[in-house]
PDB file of C-alpha atoms in Angstrom:
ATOM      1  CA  UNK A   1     -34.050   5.516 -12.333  1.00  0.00           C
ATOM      2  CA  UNK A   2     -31.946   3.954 -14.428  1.00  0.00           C
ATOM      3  CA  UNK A   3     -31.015   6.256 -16.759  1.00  0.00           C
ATOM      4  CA  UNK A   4     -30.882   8.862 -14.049  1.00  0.00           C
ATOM      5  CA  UNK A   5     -28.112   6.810 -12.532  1.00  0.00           C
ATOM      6  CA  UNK A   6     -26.149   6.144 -15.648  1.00  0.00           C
ATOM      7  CA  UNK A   7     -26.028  10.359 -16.015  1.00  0.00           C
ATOM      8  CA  UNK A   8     -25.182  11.056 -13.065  1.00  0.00           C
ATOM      9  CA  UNK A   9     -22.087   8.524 -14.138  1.00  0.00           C
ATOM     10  CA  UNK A  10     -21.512  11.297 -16.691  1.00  0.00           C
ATOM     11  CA  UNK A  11     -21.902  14.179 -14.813  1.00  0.00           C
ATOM     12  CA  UNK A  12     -19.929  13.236 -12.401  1.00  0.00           C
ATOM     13  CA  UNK A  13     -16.596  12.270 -14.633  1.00  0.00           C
ATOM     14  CA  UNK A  14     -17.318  15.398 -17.076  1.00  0.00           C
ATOM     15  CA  UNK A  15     -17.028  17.555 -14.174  1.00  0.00           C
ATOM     16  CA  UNK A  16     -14.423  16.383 -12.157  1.00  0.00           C
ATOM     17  CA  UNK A  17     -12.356  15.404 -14.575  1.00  0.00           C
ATOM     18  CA  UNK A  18     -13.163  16.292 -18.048  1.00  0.00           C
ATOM     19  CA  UNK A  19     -11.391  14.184 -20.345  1.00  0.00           C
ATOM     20  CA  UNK A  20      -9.076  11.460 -18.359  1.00  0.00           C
ATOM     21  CA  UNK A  21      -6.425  12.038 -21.060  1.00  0.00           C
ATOM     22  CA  UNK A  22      -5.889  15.901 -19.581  1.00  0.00           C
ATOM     23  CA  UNK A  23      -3.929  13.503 -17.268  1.00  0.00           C
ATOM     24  CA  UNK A  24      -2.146  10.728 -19.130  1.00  0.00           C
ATOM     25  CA  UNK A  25       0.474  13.735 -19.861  1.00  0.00           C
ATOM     26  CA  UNK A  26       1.660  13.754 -16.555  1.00  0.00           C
ATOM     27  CA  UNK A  27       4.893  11.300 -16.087  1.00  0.00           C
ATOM     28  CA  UNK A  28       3.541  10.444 -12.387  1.00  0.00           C
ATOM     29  CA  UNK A  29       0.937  11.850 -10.636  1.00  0.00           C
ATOM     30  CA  UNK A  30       1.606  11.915  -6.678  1.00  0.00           C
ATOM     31  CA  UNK A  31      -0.907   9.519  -4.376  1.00  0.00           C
ATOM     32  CA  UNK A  32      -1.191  13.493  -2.352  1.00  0.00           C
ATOM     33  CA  UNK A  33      -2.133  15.624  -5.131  1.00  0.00           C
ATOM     34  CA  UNK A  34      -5.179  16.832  -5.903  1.00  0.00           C
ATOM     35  CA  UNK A  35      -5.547  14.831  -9.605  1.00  0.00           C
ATOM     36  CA  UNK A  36      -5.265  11.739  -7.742  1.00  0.00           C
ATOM     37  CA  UNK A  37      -7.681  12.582  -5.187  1.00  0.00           C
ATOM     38  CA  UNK A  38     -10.273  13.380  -7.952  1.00  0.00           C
ATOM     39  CA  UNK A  39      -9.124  10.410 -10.175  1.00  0.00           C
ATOM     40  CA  UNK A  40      -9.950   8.243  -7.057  1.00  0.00           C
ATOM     41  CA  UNK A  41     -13.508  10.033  -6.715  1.00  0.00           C
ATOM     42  CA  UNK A  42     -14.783   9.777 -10.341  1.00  0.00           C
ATOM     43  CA  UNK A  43     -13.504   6.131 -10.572  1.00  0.00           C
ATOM     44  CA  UNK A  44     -14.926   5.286  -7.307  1.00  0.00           C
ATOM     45  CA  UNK A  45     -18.497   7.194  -7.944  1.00  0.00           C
ATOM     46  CA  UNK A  46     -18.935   6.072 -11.555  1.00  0.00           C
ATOM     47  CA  UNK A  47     -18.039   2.319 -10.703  1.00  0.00           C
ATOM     48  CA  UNK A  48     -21.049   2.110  -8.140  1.00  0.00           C
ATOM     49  CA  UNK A  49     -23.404   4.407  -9.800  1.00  0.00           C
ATOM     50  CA  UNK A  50     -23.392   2.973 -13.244  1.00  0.00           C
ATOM     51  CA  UNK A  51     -22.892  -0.923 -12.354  1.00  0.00           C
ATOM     52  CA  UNK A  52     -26.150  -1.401 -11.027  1.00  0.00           C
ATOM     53  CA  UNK A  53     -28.184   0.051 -13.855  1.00  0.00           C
ATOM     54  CA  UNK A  54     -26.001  -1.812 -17.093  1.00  0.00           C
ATOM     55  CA  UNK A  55     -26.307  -4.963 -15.214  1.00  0.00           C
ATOM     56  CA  UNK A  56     -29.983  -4.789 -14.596  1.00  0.00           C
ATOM     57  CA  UNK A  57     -30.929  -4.021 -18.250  1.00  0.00           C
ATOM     58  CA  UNK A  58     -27.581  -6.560 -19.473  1.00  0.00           C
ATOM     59  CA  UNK A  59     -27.942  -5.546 -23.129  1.00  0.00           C
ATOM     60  CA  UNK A  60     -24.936  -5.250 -25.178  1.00  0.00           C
ATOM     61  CA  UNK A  61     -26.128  -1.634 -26.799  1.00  0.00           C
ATOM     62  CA  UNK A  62     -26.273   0.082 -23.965  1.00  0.00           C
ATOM     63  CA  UNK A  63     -23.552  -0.897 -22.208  1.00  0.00           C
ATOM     64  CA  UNK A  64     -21.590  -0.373 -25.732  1.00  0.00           C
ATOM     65  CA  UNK A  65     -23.637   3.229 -25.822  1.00  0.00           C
ATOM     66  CA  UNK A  66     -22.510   4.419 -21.966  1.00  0.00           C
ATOM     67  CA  UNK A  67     -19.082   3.898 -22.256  1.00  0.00           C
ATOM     68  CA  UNK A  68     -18.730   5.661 -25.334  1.00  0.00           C
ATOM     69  CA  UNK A  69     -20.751   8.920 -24.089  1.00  0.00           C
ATOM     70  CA  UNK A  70     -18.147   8.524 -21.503  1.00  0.00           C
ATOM     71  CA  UNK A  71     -14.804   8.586 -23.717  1.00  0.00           C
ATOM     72  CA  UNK A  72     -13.957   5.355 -25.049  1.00  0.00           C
ATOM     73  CA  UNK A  73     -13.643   4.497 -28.745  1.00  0.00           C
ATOM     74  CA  UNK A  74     -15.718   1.581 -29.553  1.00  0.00           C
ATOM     75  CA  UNK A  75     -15.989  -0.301 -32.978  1.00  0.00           C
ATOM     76  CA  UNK A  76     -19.136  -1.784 -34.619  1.00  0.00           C
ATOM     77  CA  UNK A  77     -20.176  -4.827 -34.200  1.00  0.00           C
ATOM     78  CA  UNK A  78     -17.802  -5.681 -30.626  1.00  0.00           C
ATOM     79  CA  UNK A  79     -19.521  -6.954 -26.864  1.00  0.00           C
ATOM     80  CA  UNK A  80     -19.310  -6.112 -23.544  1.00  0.00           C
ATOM     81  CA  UNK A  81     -20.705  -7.786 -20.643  1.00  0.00           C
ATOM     82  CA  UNK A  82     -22.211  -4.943 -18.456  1.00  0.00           C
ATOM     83  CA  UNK A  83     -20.063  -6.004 -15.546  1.00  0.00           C
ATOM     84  CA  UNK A  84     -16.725  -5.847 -17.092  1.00  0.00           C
ATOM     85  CA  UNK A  85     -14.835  -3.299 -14.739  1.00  0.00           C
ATOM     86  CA  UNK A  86     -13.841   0.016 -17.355  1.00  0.00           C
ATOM     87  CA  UNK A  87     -11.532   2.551 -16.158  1.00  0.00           C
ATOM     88  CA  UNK A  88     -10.474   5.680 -17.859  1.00  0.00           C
ATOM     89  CA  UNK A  89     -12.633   5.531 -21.137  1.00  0.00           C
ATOM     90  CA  UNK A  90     -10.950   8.459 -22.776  1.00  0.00           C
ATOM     91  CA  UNK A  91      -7.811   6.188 -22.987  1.00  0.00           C
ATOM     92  CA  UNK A  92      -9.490   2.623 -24.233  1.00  0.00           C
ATOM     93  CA  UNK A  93      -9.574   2.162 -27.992  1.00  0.00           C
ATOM     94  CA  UNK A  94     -11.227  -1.308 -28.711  1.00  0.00           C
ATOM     95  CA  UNK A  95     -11.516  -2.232 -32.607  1.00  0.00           C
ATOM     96  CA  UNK A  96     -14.776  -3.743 -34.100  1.00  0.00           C
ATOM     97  CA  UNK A  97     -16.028  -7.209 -33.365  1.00  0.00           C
ATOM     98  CA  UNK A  98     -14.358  -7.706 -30.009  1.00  0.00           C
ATOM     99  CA  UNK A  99     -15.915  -9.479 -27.408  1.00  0.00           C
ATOM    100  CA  UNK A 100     -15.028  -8.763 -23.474  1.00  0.00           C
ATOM    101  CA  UNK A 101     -17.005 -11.547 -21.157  1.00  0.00           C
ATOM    102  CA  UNK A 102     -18.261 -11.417 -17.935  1.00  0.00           C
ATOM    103  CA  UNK A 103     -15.878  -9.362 -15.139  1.00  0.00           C
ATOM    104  CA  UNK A 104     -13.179  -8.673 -17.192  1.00  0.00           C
ATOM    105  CA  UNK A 105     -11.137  -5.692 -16.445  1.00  0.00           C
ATOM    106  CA  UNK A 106      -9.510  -3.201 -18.868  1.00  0.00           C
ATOM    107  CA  UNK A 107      -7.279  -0.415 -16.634  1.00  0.00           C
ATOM    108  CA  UNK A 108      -5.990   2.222 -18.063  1.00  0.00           C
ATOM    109  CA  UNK A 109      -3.481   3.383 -14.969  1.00  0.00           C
ATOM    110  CA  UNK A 110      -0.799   1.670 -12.640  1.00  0.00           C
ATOM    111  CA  UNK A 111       1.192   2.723  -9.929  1.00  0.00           C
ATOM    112  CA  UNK A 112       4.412   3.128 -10.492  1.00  0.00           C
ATOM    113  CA  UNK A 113       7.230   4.922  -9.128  1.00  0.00           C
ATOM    114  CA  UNK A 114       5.334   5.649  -5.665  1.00  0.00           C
ATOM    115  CA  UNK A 115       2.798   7.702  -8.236  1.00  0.00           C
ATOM    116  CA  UNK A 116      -0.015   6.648 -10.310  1.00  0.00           C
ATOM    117  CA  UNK A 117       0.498   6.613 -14.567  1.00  0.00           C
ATOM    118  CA  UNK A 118      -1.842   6.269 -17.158  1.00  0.00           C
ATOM    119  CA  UNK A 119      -1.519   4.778 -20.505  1.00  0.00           C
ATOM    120  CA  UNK A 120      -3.597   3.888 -23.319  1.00  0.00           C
ATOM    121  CA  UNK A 121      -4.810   0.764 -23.965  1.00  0.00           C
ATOM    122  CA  UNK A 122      -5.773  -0.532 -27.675  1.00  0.00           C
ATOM    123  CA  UNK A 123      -7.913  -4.089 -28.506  1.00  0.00           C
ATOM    124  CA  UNK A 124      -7.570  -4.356 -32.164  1.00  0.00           C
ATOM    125  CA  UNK A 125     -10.550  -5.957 -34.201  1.00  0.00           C
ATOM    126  CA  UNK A 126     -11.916  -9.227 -33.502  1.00  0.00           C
ATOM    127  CA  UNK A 127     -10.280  -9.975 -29.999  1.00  0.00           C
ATOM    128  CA  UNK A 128     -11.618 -11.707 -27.416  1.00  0.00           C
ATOM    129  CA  UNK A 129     -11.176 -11.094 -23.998  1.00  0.00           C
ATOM    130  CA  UNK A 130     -12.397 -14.148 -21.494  1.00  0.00           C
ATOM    131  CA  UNK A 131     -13.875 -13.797 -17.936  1.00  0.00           C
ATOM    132  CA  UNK A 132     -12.095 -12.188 -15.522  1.00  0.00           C
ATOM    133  CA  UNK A 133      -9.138 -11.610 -17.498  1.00  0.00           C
ATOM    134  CA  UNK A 134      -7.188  -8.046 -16.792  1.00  0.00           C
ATOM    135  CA  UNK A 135      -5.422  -5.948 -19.377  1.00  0.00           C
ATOM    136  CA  UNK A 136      -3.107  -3.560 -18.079  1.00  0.00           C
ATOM    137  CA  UNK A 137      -1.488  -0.523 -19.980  1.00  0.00           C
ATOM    138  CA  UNK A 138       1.968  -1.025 -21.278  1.00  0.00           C
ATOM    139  CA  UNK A 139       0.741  -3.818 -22.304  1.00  0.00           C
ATOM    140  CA  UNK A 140       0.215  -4.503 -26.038  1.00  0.00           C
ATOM    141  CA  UNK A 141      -2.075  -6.664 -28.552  1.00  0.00           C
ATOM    142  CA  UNK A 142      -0.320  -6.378 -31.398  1.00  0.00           C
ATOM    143  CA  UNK A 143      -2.559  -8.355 -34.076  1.00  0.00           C
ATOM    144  CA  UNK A 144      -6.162  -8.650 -35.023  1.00  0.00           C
ATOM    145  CA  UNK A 145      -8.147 -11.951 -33.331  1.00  0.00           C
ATOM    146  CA  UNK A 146      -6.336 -12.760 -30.306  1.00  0.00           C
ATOM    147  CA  UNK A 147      -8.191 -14.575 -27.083  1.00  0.00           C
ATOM    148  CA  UNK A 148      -7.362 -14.316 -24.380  1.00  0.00           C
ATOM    149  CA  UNK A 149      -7.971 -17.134 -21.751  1.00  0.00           C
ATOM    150  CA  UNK A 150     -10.361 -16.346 -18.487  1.00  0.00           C
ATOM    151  CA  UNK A 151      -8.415 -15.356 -15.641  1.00  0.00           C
ATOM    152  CA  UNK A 152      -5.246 -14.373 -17.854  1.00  0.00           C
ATOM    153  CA  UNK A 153      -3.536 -10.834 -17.160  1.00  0.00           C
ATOM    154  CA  UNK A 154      -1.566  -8.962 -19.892  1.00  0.00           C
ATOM    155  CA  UNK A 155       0.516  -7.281 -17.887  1.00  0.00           C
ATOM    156  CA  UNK A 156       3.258  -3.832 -19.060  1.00  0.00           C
ATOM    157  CA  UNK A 157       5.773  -5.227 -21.438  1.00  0.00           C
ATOM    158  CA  UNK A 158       3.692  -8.453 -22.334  1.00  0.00           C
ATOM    159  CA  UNK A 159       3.025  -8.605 -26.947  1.00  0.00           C
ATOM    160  CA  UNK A 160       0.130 -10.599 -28.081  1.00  0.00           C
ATOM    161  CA  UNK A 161      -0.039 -11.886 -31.296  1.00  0.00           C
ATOM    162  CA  UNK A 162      -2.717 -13.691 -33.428  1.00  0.00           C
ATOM    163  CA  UNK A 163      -3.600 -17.245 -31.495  1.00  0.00           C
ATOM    164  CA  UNK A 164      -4.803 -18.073 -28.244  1.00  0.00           C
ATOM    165  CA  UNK A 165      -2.879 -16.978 -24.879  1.00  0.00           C
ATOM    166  CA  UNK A 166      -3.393 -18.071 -21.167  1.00  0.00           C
ATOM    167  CA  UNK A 167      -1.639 -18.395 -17.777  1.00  0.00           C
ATOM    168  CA  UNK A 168       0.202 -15.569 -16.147  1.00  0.00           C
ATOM    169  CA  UNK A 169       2.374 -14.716 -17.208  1.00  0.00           C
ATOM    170  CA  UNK A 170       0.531 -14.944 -20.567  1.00  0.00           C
ATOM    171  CA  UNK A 171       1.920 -18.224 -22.985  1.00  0.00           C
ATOM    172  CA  UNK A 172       0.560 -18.663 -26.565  1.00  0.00           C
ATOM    173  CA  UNK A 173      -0.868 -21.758 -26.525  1.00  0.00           C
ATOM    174  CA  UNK A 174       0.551 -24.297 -29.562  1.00  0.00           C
ATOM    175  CA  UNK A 175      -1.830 -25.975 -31.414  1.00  0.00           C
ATOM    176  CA  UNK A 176      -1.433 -29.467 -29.700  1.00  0.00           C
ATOM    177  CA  UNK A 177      -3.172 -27.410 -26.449  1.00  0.00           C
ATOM    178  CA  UNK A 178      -5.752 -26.503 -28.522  1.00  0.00           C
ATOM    179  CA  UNK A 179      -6.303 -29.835 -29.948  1.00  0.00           C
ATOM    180  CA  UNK A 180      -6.236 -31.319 -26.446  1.00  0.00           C
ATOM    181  CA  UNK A 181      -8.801 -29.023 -25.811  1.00  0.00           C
ATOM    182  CA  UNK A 182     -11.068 -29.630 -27.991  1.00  0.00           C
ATOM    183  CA  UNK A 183     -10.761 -33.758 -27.604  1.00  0.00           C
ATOM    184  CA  UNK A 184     -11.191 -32.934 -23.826  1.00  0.00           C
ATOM    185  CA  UNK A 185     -14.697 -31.592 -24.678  1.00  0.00           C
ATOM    186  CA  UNK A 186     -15.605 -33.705 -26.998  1.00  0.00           C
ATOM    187  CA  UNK A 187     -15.003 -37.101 -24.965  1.00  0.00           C
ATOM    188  CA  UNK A 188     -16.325 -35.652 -21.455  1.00  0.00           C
ATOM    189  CA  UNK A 189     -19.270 -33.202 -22.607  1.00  0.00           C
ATOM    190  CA  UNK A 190     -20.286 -35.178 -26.191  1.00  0.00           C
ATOM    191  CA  UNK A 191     -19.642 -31.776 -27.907  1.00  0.00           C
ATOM    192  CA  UNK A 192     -19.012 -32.650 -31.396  1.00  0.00           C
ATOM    193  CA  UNK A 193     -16.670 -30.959 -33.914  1.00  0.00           C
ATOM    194  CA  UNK A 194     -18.768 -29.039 -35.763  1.00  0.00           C
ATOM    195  CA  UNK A 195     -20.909 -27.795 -32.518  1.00  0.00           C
ATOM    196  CA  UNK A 196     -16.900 -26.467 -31.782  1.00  0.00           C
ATOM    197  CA  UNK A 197     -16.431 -25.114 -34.629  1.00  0.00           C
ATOM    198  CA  UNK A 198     -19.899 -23.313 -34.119  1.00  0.00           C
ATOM    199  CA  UNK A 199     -18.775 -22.387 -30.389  1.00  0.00           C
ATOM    200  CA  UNK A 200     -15.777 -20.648 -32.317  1.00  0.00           C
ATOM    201  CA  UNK A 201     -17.300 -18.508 -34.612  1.00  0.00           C
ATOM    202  CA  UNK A 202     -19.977 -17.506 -32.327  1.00  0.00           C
ATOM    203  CA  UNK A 203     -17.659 -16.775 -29.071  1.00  0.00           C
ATOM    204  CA  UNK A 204     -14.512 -17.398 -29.108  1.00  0.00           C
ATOM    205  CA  UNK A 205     -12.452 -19.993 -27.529  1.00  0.00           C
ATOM    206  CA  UNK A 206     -12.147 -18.319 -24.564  1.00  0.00           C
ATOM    207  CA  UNK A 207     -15.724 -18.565 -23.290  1.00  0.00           C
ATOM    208  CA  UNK A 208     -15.748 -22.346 -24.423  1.00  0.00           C
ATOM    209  CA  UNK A 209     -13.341 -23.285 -21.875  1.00  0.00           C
ATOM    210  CA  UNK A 210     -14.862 -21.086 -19.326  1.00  0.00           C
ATOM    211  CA  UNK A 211     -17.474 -22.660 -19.350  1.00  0.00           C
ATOM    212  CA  UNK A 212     -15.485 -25.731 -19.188  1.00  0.00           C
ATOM    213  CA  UNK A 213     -14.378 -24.711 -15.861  1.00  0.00           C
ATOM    214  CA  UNK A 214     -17.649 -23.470 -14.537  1.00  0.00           C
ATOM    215  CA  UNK A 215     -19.539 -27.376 -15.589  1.00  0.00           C
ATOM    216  CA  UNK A 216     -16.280 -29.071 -13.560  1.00  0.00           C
TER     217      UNK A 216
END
């Protein structure tokens, strides 16, 4: 049943829509056209019939293998929660070693104009993406390991760089908010510094203060 779900996923986009960047060539497509009304199906269709059957199994591979066989460009070695919320695959270009936690969303259209427009979106190598954060298109990471905070949007027009962001709009954090970070988890959860610096190499600082949240 599973995989019987997870093609029907497939099916579905290959033969409504083919490859979703037939339609990032369009400037705006109209909310009454017929490419938006089959955008709307596919996303609609694939989101419930292929959730259920990535988060029941919850292993990185094949959530890694679906969304490939559906159009995205995924590198070696990067992690995605089976929850996190894909659109457009054809358009999402995510570099090796990247890690994208629980819910996060990665959308590769906006509305704009009255109309909907896609746009690429590209994760360079070793970035990490934190719960719930959203990453629009027209939006850009422009260096290799940047985290992103949980709950932090990079919206059109925002530039990463290398370092940690957070808020909305997104701020680089400086490295006294880091420090303060880590001093907040060592005196109130007796994590010591080296167990940190194992947090950081393992996930990123992103989950760490996720799961700050979630303990408080």
């Amino acid at each position: 049943l599973i995989f019987w779900l997870l093609g029907v996923s497939l099916i579905i986009k290959w033969l409504l829509i083919g490859s979703f960047q037939s339609l990032e060539f369009h400037d705006i497509i109209r909310v009454d056209s017929w490419k938006y009304f089959r955008w709307k199906v596919v996303n609609a269709l694939v989101h419930v019939t292929c959730s259920l059957p990535l988060q029941f199994v919850n292993e990185f591979w094949l959530t890694a293998f679906f969304w490939k066989t559906m159009g995205a460009n995924i590198g070696k070695g990067s992690m995605i929660d089976p929850d996190v919320l894909l659109l457009e695959a054809d358009l999402l270009d995510i570099g090796n070693a990247c890690r994208i936690e629980e819910a996060a969303t990665l959308l590769c259209h906006k509305f704009n104009n009255g109309g909907l427009e896609l746009g690429p979106i590209i994760i360079p190598p070793n970035t990490n993406i934190g719960a719930r954060a959203i990453i629009l298109p027209g939006s850009k990471i422009i260096d290799v390991s940047v985290s992103i905070m949980p709950l932090t949007p990079a919206n059109p027009g925002e530039e990463l760089s290398s370092g940690t962001w957070q808020g909305s709009p997104a701020e680089k954090l400086d490295i006294e908010c880091q420090k303060s970070v880590r001093e907040n988890l060592m005196d109130n959860f007796s994590i010591s510094p080296a167990q940190l610096d194992m947090l950081e190499l393992t996930s990123g600082p992103a989950e760490k203060v996720d799961s700050e949240y979630q303990n408080t």
